Each structure stands twice: as structure tokens, then as C-alpha cells.
Tab-separated table of C-alpha atoms and ligand atoms in Angstrom:
chain	number	residue	atom	x	y	z
A	1	MET	CA	0.000	0.000	0.000
A	2	LYS	CA	1.253	3.463	-0.863
A	3	ILE	CA	-0.087	6.429	1.137
A	4	LEU	CA	0.565	10.044	0.222
A	5	VAL	CA	0.384	12.552	3.077
A	6	THR	CA	0.393	16.178	1.961
A	7	GLY	CA	1.250	18.886	4.482
A	8	ASN	CA	3.189	16.338	6.521
A	9	MET	CA	5.675	18.981	7.693
A	10	GLY	CA	3.192	21.068	9.646
A	11	TYR	CA	1.799	20.823	13.165
A	12	ILE	CA	-0.428	17.767	12.764
A	13	GLY	CA	1.516	16.016	9.989
A	14	PRO	CA	4.384	14.512	12.021
A	15	CYS	CA	1.885	12.923	14.410
A	16	VAL	CA	-0.220	11.569	11.522
A	17	VAL	CA	2.842	10.060	9.822
A	18	GLN	CA	3.967	8.478	13.095
A	19	HIS	CA	0.525	6.946	13.545
A	20	LEU	CA	0.319	5.667	9.969
A	21	ARG	CA	3.819	4.223	10.242
A	22	GLN	CA	2.626	2.107	13.185
A	23	SER	CA	-0.718	1.258	11.684
A	24	TYR	CA	0.629	0.261	8.250
A	25	PRO	CA	4.201	-0.924	8.951
A	26	SER	CA	4.809	-2.193	5.435
A	27	ALA	CA	3.177	0.690	3.586
A	28	THR	CA	5.202	3.122	1.521
A	29	LEU	CA	4.598	6.568	2.982
A	30	ILE	CA	5.160	9.593	0.788
A	31	GLY	CA	5.234	13.160	2.047
A	32	LEU	CA	4.595	16.291	0.018
A	33	ASP	CA	5.081	19.671	1.587
A	34	MET	CA	6.083	23.170	0.647
A	35	GLY	CA	8.169	23.354	3.826
A	36	TYR	CA	6.878	26.699	5.096
A	37	PHE	CA	7.478	25.563	8.685
A	38	ALA	CA	10.341	23.157	8.025
A	39	SER	CA	12.641	25.008	10.391
A	40	CYS	CA	10.082	25.248	13.196
A	41	LEU	CA	11.096	22.004	14.888
A	42	THR	CA	10.291	21.749	18.560
A	43	ASN	CA	12.245	19.332	20.633
A	44	SER	CA	12.203	16.589	18.051
A	45	GLU	CA	14.567	13.661	18.565
A	46	ILE	CA	14.812	13.136	14.816
A	47	PHE	CA	13.937	15.017	11.656
A	48	PRO	CA	10.280	13.853	11.530
A	49	GLU	CA	10.433	13.413	7.750
A	50	CYS	CA	12.772	10.444	8.290
A	51	ARG	CA	9.599	8.474	8.938
A	52	VAL	CA	8.367	8.760	5.365
A	53	ASP	CA	9.926	6.704	2.582
A	54	ILE	CA	9.964	9.528	0.063
A	55	GLN	CA	9.703	13.244	0.792
A	56	TYR	CA	8.754	15.670	-1.958
A	57	PHE	CA	9.307	19.369	-1.383
A	58	GLY	CA	6.722	20.921	-3.618
A	59	ASP	CA	3.548	22.874	-4.037
A	60	VAL	CA	0.141	21.207	-4.248
A	61	ARG	CA	-0.639	23.948	-6.788
A	62	ASN	CA	1.949	22.356	-9.083
A	63	LEU	CA	1.764	18.615	-8.595
A	64	PRO	CA	4.623	16.378	-9.731
A	65	GLY	CA	3.276	13.656	-12.092
A	66	LYS	CA	5.154	10.789	-10.434
A	67	LEU	CA	3.422	11.437	-7.145
A	68	PHE	CA	0.429	9.283	-7.928
A	69	GLU	CA	2.058	6.130	-9.309
A	70	ASN	CA	0.435	3.223	-7.430
A	71	THR	CA	-0.758	5.549	-4.664
A	72	SER	CA	-3.922	4.090	-3.226
A	73	ALA	CA	-4.640	6.551	-0.407
A	74	VAL	CA	-4.163	10.290	-0.021
A	75	VAL	CA	-4.353	12.059	3.336
A	76	HIS	CA	-4.573	15.711	2.439
A	77	LEU	CA	-3.435	18.051	5.199
A	78	ALA	CA	-1.639	20.714	3.142
A	79	ALA	CA	-3.484	23.981	3.559
A	80	ILE	CA	-3.466	27.529	4.712
A	81	SER	CA	-4.523	26.444	8.105
A	82	ASN	CA	-6.218	29.188	10.081
A	83	ASP	CA	-8.327	32.333	9.909
A	84	PRO	CA	-5.602	34.955	10.431
A	85	ILE	CA	-3.471	33.534	7.578
A	86	GLY	CA	-6.560	33.030	5.430
A	87	ASN	CA	-7.601	36.659	5.937
A	88	LYS	CA	-4.166	37.966	5.028
A	89	PHE	CA	-3.593	35.666	2.023
A	90	GLU	CA	-7.087	35.193	0.668
A	91	GLU	CA	-6.187	34.372	-2.904
A	92	ALA	CA	-3.566	31.795	-1.950
A	93	THR	CA	-6.026	30.328	0.552
A	94	PHE	CA	-8.638	29.627	-2.130
A	95	ASP	CA	-5.966	28.410	-4.549
A	96	ILE	CA	-4.392	25.977	-2.098
A	97	ASN	CA	-7.288	24.909	0.111
A	98	CYS	CA	-9.879	24.653	-2.607
A	99	ARG	CA	-8.676	24.570	-6.222
A	100	ALA	CA	-5.451	22.619	-5.602
A	101	SER	CA	-7.161	20.235	-3.172
A	102	VAL	CA	-9.790	19.303	-5.735
A	103	GLU	CA	-7.175	18.920	-8.476
A	104	LEU	CA	-5.115	16.695	-6.171
A	105	ALA	CA	-8.152	14.459	-5.619
A	106	ARG	CA	-8.965	14.437	-9.343
A	107	ARG	CA	-5.417	13.381	-10.227
A	108	ALA	CA	-5.368	10.735	-7.480
A	109	LYS	CA	-8.605	9.279	-8.815
A	110	GLU	CA	-7.446	9.396	-12.431
A	111	SER	CA	-4.317	7.471	-11.429
A	112	GLY	CA	-6.317	4.687	-9.813
A	113	GLY	CA	-6.276	5.858	-6.192
A	114	SER	CA	-9.155	4.594	-4.105
A	115	THR	CA	-9.244	6.700	-0.936
A	116	PHE	CA	-9.029	10.414	-0.294
A	117	VAL	CA	-9.064	11.856	3.216
A	118	PHE	CA	-9.570	15.600	3.498
A	119	ALA	CA	-8.731	17.587	6.642
A	120	SER	CA	-11.749	19.854	6.862
A	121	SER	CA	-12.964	22.069	9.674
A	122	CYS	CA	-15.996	22.592	11.896
A	123	SER	CA	-15.415	26.320	11.482
A	124	MET	CA	-17.678	26.007	8.429
A	125	TYR	CA	-20.693	26.120	10.777
A	126	GLY	CA	-19.856	29.740	11.625
A	127	SER	CA	-21.296	31.187	14.791
A	128	ALA	CA	-23.261	28.312	16.292
A	129	GLU	CA	-23.638	28.429	20.045
A	130	ASP	CA	-27.393	27.987	20.405
A	131	ARG	CA	-27.291	24.222	19.790
A	132	PRO	CA	-24.731	21.664	18.640
A	133	ARG	CA	-24.382	21.543	14.849
A	134	THR	CA	-24.704	18.246	13.016
A	135	GLU	CA	-23.501	17.431	9.510
A	136	LYS	CA	-27.015	18.265	8.282
A	137	SER	CA	-27.023	21.745	9.815
A	138	PRO	CA	-26.740	24.662	7.401
A	139	LEU	CA	-23.210	25.863	6.792
A	140	ASN	CA	-22.307	29.457	7.509
A	141	PRO	CA	-18.596	29.962	6.808
A	142	LEU	CA	-17.528	33.408	7.972
A	143	THR	CA	-13.895	33.562	6.885
A	144	ALA	CA	-11.831	32.850	3.776
A	145	TYR	CA	-10.408	29.778	5.531
A	146	ALA	CA	-13.834	28.352	6.363
A	147	LYS	CA	-15.232	29.223	2.911
A	148	SER	CA	-12.313	27.521	1.187
A	149	LYS	CA	-13.015	24.296	3.094
A	150	VAL	CA	-16.724	24.428	2.175
A	151	LEU	CA	-15.983	24.978	-1.513
A	152	ALA	CA	-13.459	22.142	-1.514
A	153	GLU	CA	-15.969	19.765	0.068
A	154	ILE	CA	-18.601	20.605	-2.558
A	155	ASP	CA	-16.272	19.674	-5.425
A	156	LEU	CA	-14.750	16.686	-3.650
A	157	GLU	CA	-18.205	15.196	-3.228
A	158	LYS	CA	-18.640	15.244	-7.008
A	159	LEU	CA	-15.501	13.123	-7.449
A	160	ALA	CA	-16.579	10.375	-5.054
A	161	ASP	CA	-17.863	7.124	-6.517
A	162	LYS	CA	-17.771	3.364	-5.982
A	163	LYS	CA	-14.058	3.241	-6.751
A	164	PHE	CA	-13.015	6.497	-5.113
A	165	LYS	CA	-14.032	6.981	-1.492
A	166	VAL	CA	-13.803	10.530	-0.154
A	167	THR	CA	-13.952	11.327	3.561
A	168	SER	CA	-14.037	14.909	4.727
A	169	LEU	CA	-13.157	15.004	8.406
A	170	ARG	CA	-14.551	18.191	9.901
A	171	PHE	CA	-12.160	18.643	12.799
A	172	CYS	CA	-12.683	21.002	15.667
A	173	THR	CA	-9.772	23.012	17.078
A	174	ALA	CA	-6.625	20.962	17.481
A	175	CYS	CA	-4.425	20.874	20.553
A	176	GLY	CA	-1.485	18.933	21.913
A	177	MET	CA	2.267	18.587	21.625
A	178	SER	CA	3.895	18.156	18.238
A	179	GLU	CA	7.366	17.973	16.785
A	180	ARG	CA	6.347	21.229	15.060
A	181	LEU	CA	4.341	22.886	17.792
A	182	ARG	CA	2.002	25.785	17.057
A	183	LEU	CA	0.962	28.181	19.776
A	184	ASP	CA	-1.758	29.941	17.759
A	185	LEU	CA	-4.364	27.469	19.022
A	186	VAL	CA	-6.417	28.188	22.095
A	187	LEU	CA	-5.330	25.459	24.518
A	188	ASN	CA	-1.706	25.520	23.355
A	189	ASP	CA	-1.707	29.307	23.834
A	190	PHE	CA	-3.129	29.036	27.358
A	191	VAL	CA	-0.566	26.460	28.504
A	192	ALA	CA	2.292	28.479	26.981
A	193	ALA	CA	1.024	31.683	28.616
A	194	ALA	CA	0.632	29.981	31.978
A	195	MET	CA	4.205	28.710	31.800
A	196	ALA	CA	5.845	31.834	30.411
A	197	SER	CA	4.050	34.559	32.360
A	198	LYS	CA	1.764	32.883	34.891
A	199	ASN	CA	-1.087	34.770	33.291
A	200	ILE	CA	-3.688	33.540	30.853
A	201	SER	CA	-5.303	36.430	29.066
A	202	ILE	CA	-8.570	35.470	27.426
A	203	LEU	CA	-9.192	37.789	24.491
A	204	SER	CA	-12.974	37.263	24.717
A	205	ASP	CA	-15.343	37.295	27.698
A	206	GLY	CA	-14.600	33.592	28.113
A	207	THR	CA	-18.040	32.328	27.085
A	208	PRO	CA	-17.351	31.273	23.446
A	209	TRP	CA	-17.621	27.560	22.797
A	210	ARG	CA	-14.597	25.899	21.280
A	211	PRO	CA	-14.693	22.117	20.821
A	212	LEU	CA	-11.205	20.628	20.919
A	213	ILE	CA	-9.443	17.498	19.757
A	214	ASN	CA	-5.943	16.230	20.474
A	215	ILE	CA	-3.780	15.728	17.377
A	216	LYS	CA	-3.249	12.060	18.302
A	217	ASP	CA	-6.997	11.549	18.064
A	218	MET	CA	-7.054	13.399	14.736
A	219	ALA	CA	-4.483	10.901	13.463
A	220	ARG	CA	-6.628	7.992	14.662
A	221	ALA	CA	-9.621	9.439	12.822
A	222	MET	CA	-7.600	9.713	9.606
A	223	ASP	CA	-6.560	6.086	9.982
A	224	TRP	CA	-10.244	5.161	10.327
A	225	ALA	CA	-11.113	7.205	7.240
A	226	ILE	CA	-8.526	5.310	5.168
A	227	LYS	CA	-9.923	1.972	6.329
A	228	ARG	CA	-13.635	2.674	6.490
A	229	ASP	CA	-15.985	0.651	4.358
A	230	VAL	CA	-18.245	2.648	2.038
A	231	SER	CA	-21.183	0.984	3.759
A	232	ASP	CA	-20.147	3.145	6.763
A	233	GLY	CA	-21.201	6.545	5.568
A	234	GLY	CA	-21.178	6.206	1.779
A	235	GLU	CA	-18.817	7.023	-1.089
A	236	PHE	CA	-18.635	10.622	0.097
A	237	LEU	CA	-18.793	11.292	3.807
A	238	ALA	CA	-18.463	14.583	5.653
A	239	VAL	CA	-18.323	13.953	9.376
A	240	ASN	CA	-17.642	16.057	12.469
A	241	VAL	CA	-14.674	14.637	14.335
A	242	GLY	CA	-14.329	15.150	18.066
A	243	SER	CA	-16.305	14.185	21.129
A	244	ASP	CA	-19.335	15.739	22.811
A	245	GLU	CA	-17.505	15.964	26.151
A	246	TRP	CA	-14.924	18.204	24.503
A	247	ASN	CA	-17.374	21.007	23.697
A	248	TYR	CA	-15.727	23.456	26.097
A	249	GLN	CA	-16.159	27.134	26.780
A	250	VAL	CA	-12.923	29.075	26.584
A	251	LYS	CA	-13.061	29.991	30.289
A	252	ASP	CA	-13.323	26.274	31.191
A	253	LEU	CA	-10.131	25.649	29.253
A	254	ALA	CA	-8.292	28.409	31.110
A	255	GLU	CA	-9.509	27.055	34.444
A	256	ALA	CA	-8.432	23.533	33.540
A	257	VAL	CA	-4.953	24.838	32.678
A	258	SER	CA	-4.764	26.687	35.993
A	259	ARG	CA	-5.555	23.459	37.851
A	260	VAL	CA	-2.589	21.703	36.225
A	261	LEU	CA	-0.332	24.781	36.472
A	262	PRO	CA	-1.273	26.442	39.785
A	263	ASP	CA	-0.627	30.098	40.712
A	264	VAL	CA	-1.775	31.311	37.335
A	265	ASP	CA	-3.974	34.395	36.967
A	266	ILE	CA	-6.765	34.362	34.429
A	267	SER	CA	-7.794	37.685	32.927
A	268	ILE	CA	-11.000	37.974	30.992
A	269	ASN	CA	-11.836	40.783	28.581
A	270	ARG	CA	-15.343	41.639	29.775
A	271	ASN	CA	-15.725	44.362	27.134
A	272	ALA	CA	-14.829	42.126	24.223
A	273	GLN	CA	-16.992	42.083	21.108
A	274	PRO	CA	-18.938	38.819	20.755
A	275	ASP	CA	-16.625	36.157	19.326
A	276	LYS	CA	-18.029	34.896	16.020
A	277	ARG	CA	-15.991	31.719	16.310
A	278	SER	CA	-18.206	30.349	19.068
A	279	TYR	CA	-19.683	27.023	18.051
A	280	ARG	CA	-20.900	23.763	19.510
A	281	VAL	CA	-20.788	20.588	17.504
A	282	SER	CA	-22.528	17.217	17.670
A	283	PHE	CA	-20.267	14.221	17.187
A	284	ASP	CA	-23.079	11.619	17.143
A	285	LEU	CA	-22.393	10.475	13.607
A	286	PHE	CA	-18.691	9.926	14.233
A	287	ARG	CA	-19.514	7.977	17.393
A	288	LYS	CA	-21.883	5.775	15.439
A	289	LEU	CA	-19.608	5.182	12.445
A	290	ALA	CA	-16.252	4.896	14.205
A	291	PRO	CA	-16.855	3.328	17.626
A	292	ASP	CA	-13.297	1.952	17.709
A	293	HIS	CA	-11.644	5.240	16.770
A	294	GLN	CA	-13.193	7.612	19.286
A	295	PRO	CA	-11.017	10.304	20.855
A	296	GLN	CA	-9.043	8.991	23.809
A	297	VAL	CA	-6.838	11.822	25.030
A	298	ASP	CA	-8.657	13.868	27.651
A	299	LEU	CA	-8.245	17.538	28.462
A	300	VAL	CA	-5.972	17.092	31.479
A	301	SER	CA	-3.687	14.738	29.535
A	302	SER	CA	-3.448	17.258	26.691
A	303	ILE	CA	-2.528	20.036	29.112
A	304	GLN	CA	-0.002	17.790	30.828
A	305	GLU	CA	1.633	16.749	27.532
A	306	LEU	CA	1.914	20.398	26.458
A	307	LYS	CA	3.376	21.317	29.817
A	308	ASP	CA	5.970	18.516	29.628
A	309	GLY	CA	6.794	19.329	26.005
A	310	LEU	CA	7.256	23.044	26.662
A	311	LYS	CA	9.318	22.322	29.761
A	312	ALA	CA	11.611	20.047	27.744
A	313	MET	CA	12.069	22.948	25.291
A	314	ASN	CA	13.008	25.269	28.193
A	315	PHE	CA	10.152	27.413	26.980
A	316	SER	CA	9.915	30.769	28.760
A	317	ASP	CA	9.129	33.435	26.142
A	318	PRO	CA	6.268	35.691	27.350
A	319	ASP	CA	6.272	37.291	23.877
A	320	PHE	CA	5.555	33.953	22.144
A	321	ARG	CA	2.504	35.424	20.364
A	322	ASN	CA	5.059	37.252	18.267
A	323	SER	CA	7.332	34.288	17.677
A	324	ARG	CA	7.965	31.435	15.249
A	325	TYR	CA	5.335	29.356	17.017
A	326	ILE	CA	2.694	31.492	15.306
A	327	ARG	CA	1.981	30.422	11.718
A	328	LEU	CA	1.119	33.902	10.405
A	329	LYS	CA	4.302	35.375	11.856
A	330	VAL	CA	6.474	32.695	10.210
A	331	LEU	CA	4.949	33.371	6.786
A	332	THR	CA	5.107	37.159	7.031
A	333	ASP	CA	8.751	36.963	8.171
A	334	LEU	CA	9.592	34.788	5.145
A	335	ILE	CA	7.918	37.371	2.884
A	336	ASP	CA	9.705	40.275	4.591
A	337	LYS	CA	13.021	38.515	4.040
A	338	GLY	CA	12.217	38.120	0.336
A	339	LEU	CA	12.120	34.327	0.547
A	340	LEU	CA	8.424	33.881	-0.153
A	341	THR	CA	6.172	35.794	-2.562
A	342	GLU	CA	2.846	37.370	-1.594
A	343	ASN	CA	1.245	34.327	-3.251
A	344	LEU	CA	3.107	32.114	-0.817
A	345	ARG	CA	5.376	30.620	-3.457
A	346	TRP	CA	9.112	30.303	-2.827
A	347	GLN	CA	11.126	32.948	-4.623
A	348	ASN	CA	13.169	31.396	-7.424
A	349	ASN	CA	16.320	32.910	-6.055
A	350	VAL	CA	16.123	31.456	-2.534
A	351	ASP	CA	19.742	30.930	-1.532
B	401	LIG	N1	-4.845	22.884	13.621
B	401	LIG	C1	-6.172	22.858	13.707
B	401	LIG	O1	-6.771	23.299	14.701
B	401	LIG	C2	-7.016	22.268	12.615
B	401	LIG	C3	-8.356	22.066	12.848
B	401	LIG	C4	-9.135	21.577	11.832
B	401	LIG	C5	-8.569	21.258	10.622
B	401	LIG	N2	-7.254	21.457	10.409
B	401	LIG	C6	-6.699	21.140	9.095
B	401	LIG	O2	-5.692	20.149	9.236
B	401	LIG	C7	-4.657	20.376	8.271
B	401	LIG	C8	-3.303	20.448	8.941
B	401	LIG	O3	-3.323	21.494	9.912
B	401	LIG	P1	-1.988	21.938	10.671
B	401	LIG	O4	-2.431	22.532	11.948
B	401	LIG	O5	-0.991	20.855	10.675
B	401	LIG	O6	-1.512	23.113	9.710
B	401	LIG	P2	-0.030	23.665	9.468
B	401	LIG	O7	-0.177	25.016	8.892
B	401	LIG	O8	0.796	23.506	10.679
B	401	LIG	O9	0.536	22.671	8.365
B	401	LIG	C9	0.096	22.728	7.040
B	401	LIG	C10	1.238	22.208	6.169
B	401	LIG	O10	0.822	22.332	4.813
B	401	LIG	C11	1.921	22.823	4.062
B	401	LIG	N3	1.417	23.546	2.892
B	401	LIG	C12	0.675	24.687	2.889
B	401	LIG	N4	0.457	25.069	1.621
B	401	LIG	C13	1.041	24.142	0.816
B	401	LIG	C14	1.152	23.994	-0.594
B	401	LIG	N5	0.652	24.906	-1.430
B	401	LIG	N6	1.811	22.916	-1.078
B	401	LIG	C15	2.355	21.998	-0.247
B	401	LIG	N7	2.306	22.102	1.100
B	401	LIG	C16	1.641	23.172	1.619
B	401	LIG	C17	2.689	23.744	4.999
B	401	LIG	O11	4.046	23.886	4.606
B	401	LIG	C18	2.528	23.005	6.325
B	401	LIG	O12	3.618	22.144	6.551
B	401	LIG	C19	-5.048	21.630	7.518
B	401	LIG	O13	-5.734	21.251	6.333
B	401	LIG	C20	-5.998	22.329	8.453
B	401	LIG	O14	-6.916	23.147	7.767
B	401	LIG	C21	-6.451	21.940	11.385
């Protein structure tokens, strides 16, 4: 079996590759990544890309032909991966997250691939705090990032058939330690802030809902999506991935962090504008379809693993929101240095 993982050099990718390596020991794993965050390693024992058999450094907007030879499964993580980057680089976001994603699936299908797993996002439900959203709820994407995921799903559905199974995993907000850690995610930010400055500052009034999932459980869900039978959900399946118990309010997350890391102050912005990214999600369908691949890592374990990981990095930077652990900052720095174009392509003369 040959599995292509795009975006394997990001935050979630190293964990997904590690999981697939264990789950399919004799599979050939291929990575494809632009390498935007290649240098953002965090306390990794090895270069994580050693775990794939072949690593391509390339752009999903310009796919190498050889990529698809005998590739049966594609796990597609490569994307502009959050709202702040999506807002700043709108055109590249639609190009990469939507147009290139659909072309990747089309080429995989044309070459005889049978399984396509798409890393989608629950942010496509928009503001949704009145009741948990199911896969049948209307979509209300509010940002370029969320819109790009919706548009990709619409076209991916058209490609699915008996021979080409497409699974769109609508993940909630990720958390947890990675060999390429990001701190622009709510729980990761809170743990980092608690450790660096003993103060968690909540930018909202603390009431927004933010369902979470640990990256290890995301990897397990992707494994399930590769294996799933089409009788479980159909040729095309869009499914919310997470667990009902992990529908937290932001203030609950801060309090949970302060229980693991005592003597931490929590400041709440009582005058904040309502946060449009407040949403609750129902994970009933995922529970029904994937009973053996339900999330396992609980909130306290995620906080603990982040704490241990940051400690091992000797992390102490109170200004981390302006550091290389923030995706937008990494990309804008690369542009400022003339290494990356405004379209997020590498300059030809990188040297
Ligand atoms: N982190 C989350 O909270 C979360 C939640 C839901 C869904 N997702 C989705 O999961 C996927 C992975 O997220 P992540 O947190 O690891 O993101 P990330 O930004 O850390 O990693 C994305 C990777 O994709 C690569 N990439 C971007 N554009 C590319 C291109 N044009 N060609 C080739 N490679 C390219 C980047 O170099 C990077 O290594 C994304 O699709 C994201 O939308 C993430």
C-alpha cells in the first residue's frame, strides 16, 4: 500500500505520519510539503520526515506527475490552516485549500487511487452556540479559511464514486504537543502563557464555545477514514470529528490549565466584542460510524503533555505570540526577508 500525506511537515503532519507508520508498517509513505514551517522544529529527537519513505518538497498547486504512481490513499493536510493567515492571504487560501485540493483528488482518482481523506474544519458552521451543529445543519462559513473548506468539500463530493471513497473530516480546534508545535491554538496558547508569564489572558469574555481534539486523536480518525468501508457513511462522507464531552467554553479551558499549572492568573476581557468563532458541535455520527476510533486523550492529559513538552524545550518566552510558534508570523517573516512571494510561493532565487 502506498499512502501520500500532503502537508506532513506542519503541526499535525508529524503525528499523523507516526501513527500511519505504526498502523501500516509495510506501507510506503510519501510526504509532500512546501516546507513553510520546516525550520520550526520543537524538541524533536529526529527530523520527523525520516519516517516517510519519500519526501517531496513541492507545491500542491503544481503537482509532480510521479506522485500518484500506485498511490492508493491520499491524506490531504496541506493547507493555509487558520483564519488569520486566510484573511491575510485570501487568494492563496482559495488556490491551495480549494482549487489545488480538488485537483489533487482528481489526479489521485485518475491514477487509480481509491481513498481520499480531506482535513476539513468545523469552522464552516460559523457562529453556532445555540445548539450543537450536526452534519445536516446549514453551513455558515464566515472567513476565507472556512469558505475555502466548504468549496473544496462541494467539489470533492462530485468526485466520489464506488471506486473512489472521499472522507471529509470536519475537525474542531486541534491541541497537543507536536514535533512542530504551534501556539496559535487556544489550549496551546493558554498552557504556553501559563508557563511563560503565569497569566492567561482570554481575548474574549470567556463564554465562546470551542470544541477541541488532540492531534493524536485526529491521526486515529484519519486512519479510520482510510480503512472505512463505504457501507459506513457512503462514497462521500463529511463527518464532524471530536467528542461531545470536549465542547468546552474558553473559560473552562483556562480554568483547567490553571488546575494543572497552579498560581496562574486568568484575565478575561469583559468588554470584548462577541466572538463569532463560538460554536458547539454534535459528534453523534462519528460515534456511530467509528466506535473503535473515538477520541481517547482527555483535556488534562493534553494540558499535561503540552506542559511537559514546553518544559523540555526550556520554553519561557512571554512574547511567544510574536514568535515562530505562530503560523502567520512565520509566513510574514519569510515574505519580509524576500524568501516567499505574496502568493506564498518560494522565490526562485532562494539561496
Ligand atoms: N490545527 C487545527 O486546529 C485544525 C483544525 C481543523 C482542521 N485542520 C486542518 O488540518 C490540516 C493540517 O493542519 P496543521 O495545523 O498541521 O496546519 P499547518 O499550517 O501547521 O501545516 C500545514 C502544512 O501544509 C503545508 N502547505 C501549505 N500550503 C502548501 C502547498 N501549497 N503545497 C504543499 N504544502 C503546503 C505547509 O508547509 C505546512 O507544513 C489543515 O488542512 C488544516 O486546515 C487543522
